[in-house]
Amino acid sequence: MLIQQEGELCVCELMEALQESQPKISRHLAQLRKFNLLSDRRQGQWVFYRINPSLPSWATDILNTAGAVQSPLIKESLNNLSLMRSRPERDQACC
């Protein structure tokens, strides 16, 4: 839901927002990519993840509904993300 709300995030941003380790974040992202829920974009040595734009409309509708329901539950993660120092610019290197 964080990726959906932010548009795209890199692993370091997800680590900060969720207060989880890099291996754990990467494992979960790999599973989401495996099932084509996420797509990635490489920028130098960094990888940014976003909701797969080629998802069928029914899947996007489900994600939008889930995102609306989960919104209060991700406030802390969004706050962590907003407090992140040197948050990457999308045109520059991450972290």
GROMACS .gro file of C-alpha atoms in nm:
model
   95
    1MET     CA    1   0.000   0.000   0.000
    2LEU     CA    2   0.295   0.233   0.057
    3ILE     CA    3   0.415   0.183  -0.297
    4GLN     CA    4   0.065   0.244  -0.427
    5GLN     CA    5   0.035   0.569  -0.232
    6GLU     CA    6   0.385   0.696  -0.313
    7GLY     CA    7   0.394   0.587  -0.677
    8GLU     CA    8   0.729   0.413  -0.649
    9LEU     CA    9   0.977   0.336  -0.373
   10CYS     CA   10   1.323   0.184  -0.349
   11VAL     CA   11   1.431  -0.076  -0.096
   12CYS     CA   12   1.599   0.180   0.129
   13GLU     CA   13   1.276   0.382   0.151
   14LEU     CA   14   1.075   0.072   0.235
   15MET     CA   15   1.331  -0.025   0.500
   16GLU     CA   16   1.293   0.316   0.662
   17ALA     CA   17   0.914   0.326   0.638
   18LEU     CA   18   0.857  -0.027   0.766
   19GLN     CA   19   1.156  -0.045   1.002
   20GLU     CA   20   1.250  -0.383   0.854
   21SER     CA   21   1.576  -0.532   0.730
   22GLN     CA   22   1.692  -0.519   0.369
   23PRO     CA   23   1.678  -0.899   0.320
   24LYS     CA   24   1.320  -0.917   0.445
   25ILE     CA   25   1.206  -0.627   0.224
   26SER     CA   26   1.387  -0.772  -0.078
   27ARG     CA   27   1.233  -1.118  -0.027
   28HIS     CA   28   0.883  -0.974  -0.017
   29LEU     CA   29   0.945  -0.754  -0.321
   30ALA     CA   30   1.076  -1.055  -0.513
   31GLN     CA   31   0.754  -1.244  -0.443
   32LEU     CA   32   0.539  -0.951  -0.553
   33ARG     CA   33   0.743  -0.921  -0.874
   34LYS     CA   34   0.722  -1.296  -0.933
   35PHE     CA   35   0.342  -1.270  -0.942
   36ASN     CA   36   0.355  -0.954  -1.157
   37LEU     CA   37   0.199  -0.730  -0.892
   38LEU     CA   38   0.504  -0.502  -0.900
   39SER     CA   39   0.730  -0.383  -1.175
   40ASP     CA   40   1.071  -0.230  -1.129
   41ARG     CA   41   1.278   0.043  -1.282
   42ARG     CA   42   1.655   0.055  -1.258
   43GLN     CA   43   1.830   0.384  -1.205
   44GLY     CA   44   2.204   0.333  -1.184
   45GLN     CA   45   2.264   0.081  -0.910
   46TRP     CA   46   1.920   0.136  -0.753
   47VAL     CA   47   1.589  -0.030  -0.824
   48PHE     CA   48   1.256   0.145  -0.778
   49TYR     CA   49   0.937  -0.057  -0.743
   50ARG     CA   50   0.584   0.042  -0.844
   51ILE     CA   51   0.249  -0.126  -0.895
   52ASN     CA   52   0.259  -0.305  -1.228
   53PRO     CA   53   0.082  -0.070  -1.473
   54SER     CA   54  -0.029  -0.367  -1.686
   55LEU     CA   55  -0.241  -0.522  -1.411
   56PRO     CA   56  -0.596  -0.595  -1.522
   57SER     CA   57  -0.851  -0.335  -1.412
   58TRP     CA   58  -1.013  -0.576  -1.165
   59ALA     CA   59  -0.678  -0.619  -0.987
   60THR     CA   60  -0.622  -0.244  -0.977
   61ASP     CA   61  -0.972  -0.200  -0.833
   62ILE     CA   62  -0.891  -0.449  -0.556
   63LEU     CA   63  -0.565  -0.271  -0.475
   64ASN     CA   64  -0.742   0.066  -0.467
   65THR     CA   65  -1.010  -0.068  -0.232
   66ALA     CA   66  -0.752  -0.234  -0.008
   67GLY     CA   67  -0.547   0.086  -0.008
   68ALA     CA   68  -0.845   0.291   0.106
   69VAL     CA   69  -0.922   0.047   0.387
   70GLN     CA   70  -0.557   0.022   0.497
   71SER     CA   71  -0.492   0.396   0.490
   72PRO     CA   72  -0.521   0.447   0.869
   73LEU     CA   73  -0.295   0.147   0.931
   74ILE     CA   74  -0.004   0.282   0.727
   75LYS     CA   75   0.010   0.627   0.886
   76GLU     CA   76   0.311   0.534   1.100
   77SER     CA   77   0.498   0.398   0.798
   78LEU     CA   78   0.419   0.713   0.599
   79ASN     CA   79   0.542   0.922   0.891
   80ASN     CA   80   0.866   0.720   0.907
   81LEU     CA   81   0.910   0.777   0.535
   82SER     CA   82   0.851   1.150   0.568
   83LEU     CA   83   1.122   1.169   0.836
   84MET     CA   84   1.377   0.986   0.621
   85ARG     CA   85   1.694   1.185   0.573
   86SER     CA   86   1.830   1.224   0.222
   87ARG     CA   87   1.529   1.062   0.064
   88PRO     CA   88   1.618   0.988  -0.296
   89GLU     CA   89   1.517   1.204  -0.585
   90ARG     CA   90   1.371   0.997  -0.862
   91ASP     CA   91   1.628   1.137  -1.107
   92GLN     CA   92   1.924   1.081  -0.875
   93ALA     CA   93   2.085   0.789  -0.695
   94CYS     CA   94   1.905   0.648  -0.396
   95CYS     CA   95   2.045   0.669  -0.042
   0.00000   0.00000   0.00000
